[in-house]
Tab-separated table of C-alpha atoms in Angstrom:
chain	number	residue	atom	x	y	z
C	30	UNK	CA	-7.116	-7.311	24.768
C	31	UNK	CA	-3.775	-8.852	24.974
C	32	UNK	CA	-0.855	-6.611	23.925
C	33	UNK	CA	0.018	-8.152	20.323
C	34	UNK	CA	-3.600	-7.376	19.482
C	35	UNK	CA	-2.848	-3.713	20.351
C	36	UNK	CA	0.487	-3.817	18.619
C	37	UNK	CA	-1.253	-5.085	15.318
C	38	UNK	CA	-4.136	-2.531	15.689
C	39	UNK	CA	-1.659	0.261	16.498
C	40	UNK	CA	0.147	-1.257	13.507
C	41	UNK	CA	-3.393	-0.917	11.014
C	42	UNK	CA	-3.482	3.018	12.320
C	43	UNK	CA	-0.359	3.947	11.016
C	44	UNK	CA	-0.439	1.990	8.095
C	45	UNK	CA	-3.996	3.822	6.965
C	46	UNK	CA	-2.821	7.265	8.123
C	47	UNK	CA	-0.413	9.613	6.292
C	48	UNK	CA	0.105	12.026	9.019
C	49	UNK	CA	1.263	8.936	11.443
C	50	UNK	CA	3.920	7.819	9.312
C	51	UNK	CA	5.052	11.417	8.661
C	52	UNK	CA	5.265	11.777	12.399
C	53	UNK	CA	6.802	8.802	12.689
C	54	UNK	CA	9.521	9.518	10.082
C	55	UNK	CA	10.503	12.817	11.576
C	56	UNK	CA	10.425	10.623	15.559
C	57	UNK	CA	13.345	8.940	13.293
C	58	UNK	CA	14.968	12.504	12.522
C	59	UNK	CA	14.575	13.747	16.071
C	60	UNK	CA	16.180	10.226	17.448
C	61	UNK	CA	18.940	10.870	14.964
C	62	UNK	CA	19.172	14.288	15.928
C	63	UNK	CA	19.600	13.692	19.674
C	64	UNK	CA	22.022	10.443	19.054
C	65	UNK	CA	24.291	12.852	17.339
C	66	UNK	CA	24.556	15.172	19.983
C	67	UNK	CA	24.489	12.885	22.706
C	68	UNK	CA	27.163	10.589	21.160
C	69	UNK	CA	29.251	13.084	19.340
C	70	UNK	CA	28.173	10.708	15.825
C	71	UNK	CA	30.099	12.415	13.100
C	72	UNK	CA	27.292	12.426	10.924
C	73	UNK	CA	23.966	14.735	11.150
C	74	UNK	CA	21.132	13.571	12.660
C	75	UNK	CA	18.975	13.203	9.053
C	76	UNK	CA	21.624	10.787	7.949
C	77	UNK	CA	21.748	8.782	10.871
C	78	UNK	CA	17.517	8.815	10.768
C	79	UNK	CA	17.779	7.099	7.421
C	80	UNK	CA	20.112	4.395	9.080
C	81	UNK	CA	17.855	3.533	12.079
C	82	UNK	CA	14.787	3.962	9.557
C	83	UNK	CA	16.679	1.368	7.022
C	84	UNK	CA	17.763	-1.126	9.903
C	85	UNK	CA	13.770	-0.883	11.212
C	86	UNK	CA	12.680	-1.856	7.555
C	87	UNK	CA	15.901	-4.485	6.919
C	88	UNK	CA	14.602	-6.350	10.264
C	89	UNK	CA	11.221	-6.408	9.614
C	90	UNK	CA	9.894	-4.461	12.549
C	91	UNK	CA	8.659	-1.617	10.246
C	92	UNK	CA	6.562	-2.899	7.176
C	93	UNK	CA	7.167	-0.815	4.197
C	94	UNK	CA	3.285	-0.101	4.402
C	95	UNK	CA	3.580	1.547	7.563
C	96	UNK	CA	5.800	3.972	6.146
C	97	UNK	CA	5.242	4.421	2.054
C	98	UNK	CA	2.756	6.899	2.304
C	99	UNK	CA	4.437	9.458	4.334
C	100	UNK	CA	7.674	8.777	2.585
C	101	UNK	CA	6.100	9.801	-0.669
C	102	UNK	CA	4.328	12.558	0.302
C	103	UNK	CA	7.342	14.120	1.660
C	104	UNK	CA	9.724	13.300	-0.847
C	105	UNK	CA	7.207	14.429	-3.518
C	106	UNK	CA	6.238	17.825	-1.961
C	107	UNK	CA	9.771	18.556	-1.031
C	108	UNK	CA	9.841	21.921	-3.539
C	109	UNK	CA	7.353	23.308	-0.827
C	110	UNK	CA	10.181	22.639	1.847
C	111	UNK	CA	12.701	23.913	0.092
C	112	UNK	CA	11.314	26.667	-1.982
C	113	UNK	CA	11.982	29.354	0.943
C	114	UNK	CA	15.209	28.875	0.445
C	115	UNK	CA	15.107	29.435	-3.265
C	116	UNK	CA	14.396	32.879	-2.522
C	117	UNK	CA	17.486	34.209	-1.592
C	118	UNK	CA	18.094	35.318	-5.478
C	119	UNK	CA	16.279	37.944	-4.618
C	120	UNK	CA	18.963	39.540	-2.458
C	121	UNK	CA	21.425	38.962	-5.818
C	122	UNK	CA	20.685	41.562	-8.188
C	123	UNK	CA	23.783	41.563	-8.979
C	124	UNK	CA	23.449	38.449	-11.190
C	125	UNK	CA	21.444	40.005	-13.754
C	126	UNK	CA	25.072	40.798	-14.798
C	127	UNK	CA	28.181	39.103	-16.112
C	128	UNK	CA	28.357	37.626	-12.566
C	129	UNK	CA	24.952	35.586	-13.274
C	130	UNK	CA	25.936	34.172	-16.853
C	131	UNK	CA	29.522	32.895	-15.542
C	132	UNK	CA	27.306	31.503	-12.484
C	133	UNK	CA	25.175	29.877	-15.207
C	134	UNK	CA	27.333	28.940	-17.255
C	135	UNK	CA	29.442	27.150	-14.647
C	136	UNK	CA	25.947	24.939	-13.989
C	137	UNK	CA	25.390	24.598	-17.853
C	138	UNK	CA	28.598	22.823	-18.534
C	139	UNK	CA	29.585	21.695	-15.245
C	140	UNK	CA	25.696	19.717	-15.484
C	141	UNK	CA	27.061	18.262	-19.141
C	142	UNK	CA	30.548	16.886	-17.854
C	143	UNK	CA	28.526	14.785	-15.029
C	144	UNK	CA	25.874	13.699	-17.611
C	145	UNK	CA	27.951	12.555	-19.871
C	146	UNK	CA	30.899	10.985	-17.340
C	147	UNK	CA	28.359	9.107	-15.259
C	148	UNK	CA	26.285	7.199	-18.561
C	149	UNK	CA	30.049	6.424	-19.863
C	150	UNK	CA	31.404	5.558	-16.483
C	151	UNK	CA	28.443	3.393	-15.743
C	152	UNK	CA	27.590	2.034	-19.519
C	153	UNK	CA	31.298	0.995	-19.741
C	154	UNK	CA	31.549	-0.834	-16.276
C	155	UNK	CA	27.830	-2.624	-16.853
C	156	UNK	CA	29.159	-3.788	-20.174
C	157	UNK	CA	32.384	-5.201	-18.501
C	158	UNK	CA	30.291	-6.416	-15.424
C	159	UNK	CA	27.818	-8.203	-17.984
C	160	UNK	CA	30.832	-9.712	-20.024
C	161	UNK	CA	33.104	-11.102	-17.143
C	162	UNK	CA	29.698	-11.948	-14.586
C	163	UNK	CA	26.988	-13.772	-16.760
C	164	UNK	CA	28.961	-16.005	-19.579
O	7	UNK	CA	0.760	46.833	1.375
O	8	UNK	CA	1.843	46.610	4.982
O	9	UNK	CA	1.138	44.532	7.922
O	10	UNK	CA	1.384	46.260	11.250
O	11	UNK	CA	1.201	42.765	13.074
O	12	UNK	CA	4.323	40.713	12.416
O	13	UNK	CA	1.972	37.454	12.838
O	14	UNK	CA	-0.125	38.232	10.613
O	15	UNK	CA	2.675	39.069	7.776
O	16	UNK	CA	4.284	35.922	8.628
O	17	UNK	CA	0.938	33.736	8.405
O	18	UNK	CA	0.431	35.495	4.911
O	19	UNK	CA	4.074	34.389	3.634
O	20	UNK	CA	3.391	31.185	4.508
O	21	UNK	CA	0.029	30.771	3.099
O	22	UNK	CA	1.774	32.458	-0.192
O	23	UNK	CA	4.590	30.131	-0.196
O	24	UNK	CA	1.927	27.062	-0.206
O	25	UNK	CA	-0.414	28.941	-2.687
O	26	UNK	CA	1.936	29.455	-4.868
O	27	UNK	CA	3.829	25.625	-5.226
O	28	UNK	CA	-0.093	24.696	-5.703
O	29	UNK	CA	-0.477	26.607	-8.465
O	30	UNK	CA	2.540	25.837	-9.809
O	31	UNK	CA	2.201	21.938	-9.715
O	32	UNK	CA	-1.278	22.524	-10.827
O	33	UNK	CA	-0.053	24.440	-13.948
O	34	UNK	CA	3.122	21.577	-14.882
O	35	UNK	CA	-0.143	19.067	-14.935
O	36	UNK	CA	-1.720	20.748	-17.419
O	37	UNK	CA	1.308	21.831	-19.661
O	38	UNK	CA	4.391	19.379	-18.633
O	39	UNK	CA	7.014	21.331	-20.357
O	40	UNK	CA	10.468	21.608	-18.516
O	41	UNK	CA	10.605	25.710	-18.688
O	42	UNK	CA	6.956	25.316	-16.848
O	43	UNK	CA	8.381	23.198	-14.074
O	44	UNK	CA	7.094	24.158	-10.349
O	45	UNK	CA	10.749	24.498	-9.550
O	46	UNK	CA	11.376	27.878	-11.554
O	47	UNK	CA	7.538	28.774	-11.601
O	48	UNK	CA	7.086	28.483	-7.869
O	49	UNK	CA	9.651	30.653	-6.921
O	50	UNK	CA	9.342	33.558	-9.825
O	51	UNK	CA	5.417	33.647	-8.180
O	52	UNK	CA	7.308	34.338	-4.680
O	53	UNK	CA	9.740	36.341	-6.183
O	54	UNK	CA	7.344	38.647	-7.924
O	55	UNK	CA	5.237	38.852	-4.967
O	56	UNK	CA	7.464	39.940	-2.680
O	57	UNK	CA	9.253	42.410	-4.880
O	58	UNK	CA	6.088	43.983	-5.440
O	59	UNK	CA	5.267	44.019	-2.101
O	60	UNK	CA	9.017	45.391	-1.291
O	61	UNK	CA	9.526	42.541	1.399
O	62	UNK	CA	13.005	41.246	1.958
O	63	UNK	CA	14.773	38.038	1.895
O	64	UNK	CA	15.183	38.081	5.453
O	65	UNK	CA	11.338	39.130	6.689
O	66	UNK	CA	10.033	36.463	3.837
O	67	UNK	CA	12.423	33.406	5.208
O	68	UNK	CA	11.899	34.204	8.485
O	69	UNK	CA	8.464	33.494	7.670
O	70	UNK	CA	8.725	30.593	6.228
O	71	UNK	CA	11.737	28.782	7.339
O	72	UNK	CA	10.586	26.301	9.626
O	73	UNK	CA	9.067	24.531	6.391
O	74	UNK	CA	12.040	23.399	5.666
O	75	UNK	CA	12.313	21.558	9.294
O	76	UNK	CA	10.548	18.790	7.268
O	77	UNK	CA	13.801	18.182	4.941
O	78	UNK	CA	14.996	16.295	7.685
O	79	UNK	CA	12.327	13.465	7.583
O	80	UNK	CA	12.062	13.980	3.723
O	81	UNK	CA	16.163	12.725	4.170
O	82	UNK	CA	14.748	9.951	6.356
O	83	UNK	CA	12.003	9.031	3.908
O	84	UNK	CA	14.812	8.117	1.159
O	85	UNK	CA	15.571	4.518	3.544
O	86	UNK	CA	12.204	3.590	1.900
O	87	UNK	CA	13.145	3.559	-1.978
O	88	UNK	CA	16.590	2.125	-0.887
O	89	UNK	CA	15.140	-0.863	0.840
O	90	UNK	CA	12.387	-1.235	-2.164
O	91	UNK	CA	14.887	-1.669	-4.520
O	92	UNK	CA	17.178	-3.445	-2.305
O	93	UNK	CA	17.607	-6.219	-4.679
O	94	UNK	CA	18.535	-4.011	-7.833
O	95	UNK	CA	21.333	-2.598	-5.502
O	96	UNK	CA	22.596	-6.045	-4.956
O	97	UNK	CA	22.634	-6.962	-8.623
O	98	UNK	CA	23.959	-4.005	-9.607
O	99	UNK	CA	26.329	-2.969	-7.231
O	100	UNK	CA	29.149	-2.591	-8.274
O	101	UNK	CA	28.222	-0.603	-11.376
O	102	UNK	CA	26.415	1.306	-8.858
O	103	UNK	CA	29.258	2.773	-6.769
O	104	UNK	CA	31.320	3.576	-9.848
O	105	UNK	CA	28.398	5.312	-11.547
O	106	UNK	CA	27.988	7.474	-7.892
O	107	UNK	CA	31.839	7.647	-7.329
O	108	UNK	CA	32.386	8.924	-11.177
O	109	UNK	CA	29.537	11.729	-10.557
O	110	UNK	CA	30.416	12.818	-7.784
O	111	UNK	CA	34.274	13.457	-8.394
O	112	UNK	CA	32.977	15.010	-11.509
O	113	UNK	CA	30.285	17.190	-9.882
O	114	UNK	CA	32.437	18.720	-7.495
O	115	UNK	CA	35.768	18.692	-9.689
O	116	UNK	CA	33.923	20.220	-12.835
O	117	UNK	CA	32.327	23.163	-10.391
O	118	UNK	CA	35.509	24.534	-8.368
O	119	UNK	CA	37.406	24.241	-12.327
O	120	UNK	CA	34.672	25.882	-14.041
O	121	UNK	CA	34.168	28.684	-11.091
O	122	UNK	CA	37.877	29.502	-10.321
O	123	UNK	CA	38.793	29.824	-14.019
O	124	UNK	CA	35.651	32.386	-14.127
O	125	UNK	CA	37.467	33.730	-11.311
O	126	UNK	CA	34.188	33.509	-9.042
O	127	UNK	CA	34.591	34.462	-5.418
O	128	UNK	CA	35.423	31.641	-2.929
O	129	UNK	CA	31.945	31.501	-1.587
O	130	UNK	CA	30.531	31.164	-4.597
O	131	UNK	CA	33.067	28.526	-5.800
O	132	UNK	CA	32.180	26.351	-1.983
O	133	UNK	CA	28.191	27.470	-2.883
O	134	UNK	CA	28.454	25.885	-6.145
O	135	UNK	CA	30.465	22.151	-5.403
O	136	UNK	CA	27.444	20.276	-4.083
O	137	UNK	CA	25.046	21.481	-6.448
O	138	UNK	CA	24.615	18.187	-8.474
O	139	UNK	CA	22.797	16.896	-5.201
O	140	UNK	CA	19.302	16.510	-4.110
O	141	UNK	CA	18.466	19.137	-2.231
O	142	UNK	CA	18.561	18.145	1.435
O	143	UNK	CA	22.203	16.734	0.958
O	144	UNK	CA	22.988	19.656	-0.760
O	145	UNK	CA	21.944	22.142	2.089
O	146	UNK	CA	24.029	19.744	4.538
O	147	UNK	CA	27.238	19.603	2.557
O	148	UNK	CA	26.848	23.158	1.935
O	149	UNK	CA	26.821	24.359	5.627
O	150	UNK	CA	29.543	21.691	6.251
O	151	UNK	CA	32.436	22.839	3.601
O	152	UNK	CA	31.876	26.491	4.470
O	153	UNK	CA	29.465	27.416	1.106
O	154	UNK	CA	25.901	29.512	1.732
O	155	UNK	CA	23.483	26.850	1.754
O	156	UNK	CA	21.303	29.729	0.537
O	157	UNK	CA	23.189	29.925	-2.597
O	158	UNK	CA	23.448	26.531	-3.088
O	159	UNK	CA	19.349	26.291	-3.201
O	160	UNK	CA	19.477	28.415	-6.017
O	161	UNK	CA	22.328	26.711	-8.009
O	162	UNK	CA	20.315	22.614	-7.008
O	163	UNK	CA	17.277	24.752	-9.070
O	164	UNK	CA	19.029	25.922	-11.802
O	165	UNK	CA	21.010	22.499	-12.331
O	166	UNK	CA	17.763	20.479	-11.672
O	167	UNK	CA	16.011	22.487	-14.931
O	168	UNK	CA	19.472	22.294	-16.994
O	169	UNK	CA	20.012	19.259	-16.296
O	170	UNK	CA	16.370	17.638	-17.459
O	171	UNK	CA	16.346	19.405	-20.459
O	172	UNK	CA	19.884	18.720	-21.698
O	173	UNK	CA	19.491	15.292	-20.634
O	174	UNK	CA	16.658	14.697	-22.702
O	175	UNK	CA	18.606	16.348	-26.058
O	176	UNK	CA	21.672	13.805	-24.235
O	177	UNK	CA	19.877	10.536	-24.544
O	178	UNK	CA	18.680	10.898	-28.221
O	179	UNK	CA	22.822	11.619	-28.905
O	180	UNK	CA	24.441	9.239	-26.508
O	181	UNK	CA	24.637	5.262	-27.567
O	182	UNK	CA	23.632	4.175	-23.979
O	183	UNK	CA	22.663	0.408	-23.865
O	184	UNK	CA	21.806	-0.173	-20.317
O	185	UNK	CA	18.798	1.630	-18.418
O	186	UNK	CA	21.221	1.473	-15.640
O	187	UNK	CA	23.925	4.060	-17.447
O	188	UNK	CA	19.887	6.280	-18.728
O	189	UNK	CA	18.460	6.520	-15.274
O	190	UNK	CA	21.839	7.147	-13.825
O	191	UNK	CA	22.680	10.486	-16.145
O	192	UNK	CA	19.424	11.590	-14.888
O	193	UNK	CA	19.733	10.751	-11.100
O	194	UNK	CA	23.012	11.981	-11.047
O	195	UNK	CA	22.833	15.124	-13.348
O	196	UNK	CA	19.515	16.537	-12.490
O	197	UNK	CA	18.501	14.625	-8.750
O	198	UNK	CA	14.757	14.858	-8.270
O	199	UNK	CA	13.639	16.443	-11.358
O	200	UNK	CA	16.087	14.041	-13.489
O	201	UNK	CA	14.280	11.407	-11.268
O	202	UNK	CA	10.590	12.340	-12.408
O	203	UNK	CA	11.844	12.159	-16.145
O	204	UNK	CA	13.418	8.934	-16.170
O	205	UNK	CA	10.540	7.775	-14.519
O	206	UNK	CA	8.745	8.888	-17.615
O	207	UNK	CA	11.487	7.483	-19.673
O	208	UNK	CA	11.406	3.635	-18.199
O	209	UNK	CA	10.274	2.060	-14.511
O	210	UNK	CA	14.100	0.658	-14.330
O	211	UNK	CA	15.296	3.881	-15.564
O	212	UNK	CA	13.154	5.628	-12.847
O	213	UNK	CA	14.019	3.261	-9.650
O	214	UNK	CA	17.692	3.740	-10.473
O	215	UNK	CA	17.882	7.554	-11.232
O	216	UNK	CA	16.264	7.210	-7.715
O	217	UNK	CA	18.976	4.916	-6.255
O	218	UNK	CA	21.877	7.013	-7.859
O	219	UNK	CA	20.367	10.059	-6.274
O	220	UNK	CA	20.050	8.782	-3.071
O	221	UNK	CA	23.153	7.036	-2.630
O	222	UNK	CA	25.464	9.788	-4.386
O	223	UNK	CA	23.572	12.400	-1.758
O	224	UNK	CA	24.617	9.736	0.990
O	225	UNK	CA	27.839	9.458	0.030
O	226	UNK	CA	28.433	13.304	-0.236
O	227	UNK	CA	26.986	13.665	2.883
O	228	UNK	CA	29.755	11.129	5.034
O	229	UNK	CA	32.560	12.621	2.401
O	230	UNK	CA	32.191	16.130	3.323
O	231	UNK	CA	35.083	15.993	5.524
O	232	UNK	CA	37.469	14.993	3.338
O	233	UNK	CA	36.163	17.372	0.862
O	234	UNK	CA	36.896	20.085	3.644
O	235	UNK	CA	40.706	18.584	4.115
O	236	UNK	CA	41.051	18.299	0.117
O	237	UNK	CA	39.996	22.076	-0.056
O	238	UNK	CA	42.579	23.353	2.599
């Protein structure tokens, strides 16, 4: 067995199991991780996982099949990772006040100024783009 | 009921904490309406629980904390819908970084306005800027400018419900031609739920809600510095 038969069989394994491309997404978080700290990178480690994972796909040494399944089965069950956090209301009773609608209400209208500037913003510019690009 | 073995309590958190988004998701397949959505039916379950069983914040997280260890290749998992739809990116660029750069002045902006003139406290006011993010960004900028990334958790919720429903009422007002300027209000407005309803709403509108999430979270993420030297 020569070694670019292994590769392409180690390749198959991954690309049939979800728990191989999980582990090998969060390899890419833990490399990022330890480049951060061991270079001093400005940026944290998750961020500079997504840029090694991006350059892997970009030069074709990572297929997108290797990866797509655990990519959407953590970015699809990510309420599960995050919902401990969630809980933390429950040390605020004091929002069941005035304290919670101003906090709400801050969301409620602060949520309709970036609705509304983004589809402007970007409905304005793809208009212009579409005008001055394609004649 | 008490546990006299901290183990125990802690492996009964956890297996809460993962009953309980089940359930949830389970329930939003059967009735898909946005007040039923896991993300406010998930945690009232916890909530409820652990009130009655007069367990606090602190025993429950510590608990279940380390399930958020897997945000961090969640983050990494975005590089896959960026390079998918690396060709809309490079047709749409420009439009792109202007529809980010827009909602992301305006996310932040619109939250330290709205919170200082309700004369909210200054962690709230730092807890509240990066709430217009997807979650794991969120948590990141959060820590970085100084706000509770606690907090924060609980204001990405509330926006993410807020912002699907009001975007739905939005579209039917708003004369938007372009699915880019549709799947953009929801990526940038709402972030993953916004996502899963322009997904409903149109493929294009779903892959850039996607894009627009990703990249604005991205873009937070490398800015928070500056934020930090606008805020001093």
């Amino acid at each position: 067995m020569n070694r670019l038969h292994l590769f392409s069989v180690l390749r198959t394994a991954v690309q049939r199991s979800r728990a191989a491309q999980v582990a090998l997404l969060a390899g890419l978080w833990l490399a990022g991780n330890f480049a951060t700290r061991a270079i001093g990178l400005p940026f944290p480690g998750a961020i500079v996982g997504l840029g090694l994972m991006l350059l892997l796909l970009g030069s074709g040494f990572v297929r997108p099949a290797s990866v797509r399944r655990g990519a959407r089965f953590l970015i699809g069950e990510m309420l599960l990772f995050f919902v401990p956090a969630v809980l933390a209301v429950m040390d605020h009773a004091e929002w069941l006040g005035p304290l919670g609608l101003k906090l709400f209400a801050t969301v409620l209208l602060g949520t309709l100024l970036v609705m509304l500037g983004t589809a402007f913003a970007v409905d304005l510019s793809y208009r212009w783009w579409v005008r001055h690009a394609v004649r | 009921m008490r546990f006299a073995d901290a183990w125990v309590s802690d492996a009964f958190w956890l297996a809460a904490t993962v009953a309980a988004y089940v359930a949830a998701r389970a329930l939003y397949r059967r009735r898909p309406v946005w007040w039923l959505s896991p993300l406010l039916v998930a945690p009232t379950l916890l909530l409820g629980l652990a009130l009655g069983a007069r367990v606090g914040y602190g025993d429950y997280f510590h608990a279940t904390h380390w399930l958020m260890l897997a945000l961090g290749p969640a983050t990494v998992a975005f590089a896959l819908p960026i390079y998918e739809h690396r060709t809309v990116i490079r047709r749409n660029w420009p439009v792109l970084i202007i529809g980010v750069a827009a909602g992301s002045a305006i996310a932040m902006t619109s939250a330290w306005g709205l919170s200082s003139l309700f004369g909210l406290s200054e962690s709230l006011r730092l807890s509240l800027l990066p709430r217009s993010m997807s979650m794991p960004f969120a948590l990141i900028v959060a820590g970085d400018i100084g706000g509770v990334p606690d907090l924060t958790a609980v204001f990405v919720v509330v926006t993410a419900v807020v912002g699907v429903a009001m975007g739905e009422v939005l579209l039917k007002w708003l004369p938007l031609k372009s699915a880019l300027a549709r799947g953009s209000l929801f990526g940038m407005g709402a972030h993953g739920a916004g996502v899963a309803k322009a997904t409903e709403i149109g493929g294009e509108e779903g892959s850039i809600a996607g894009l627009v999430m990703i990249l604005s979270g991205v873009a937070n993420v490398l800015a928070a510095p500056l934020v930090v030297f606008l805020l001093r």
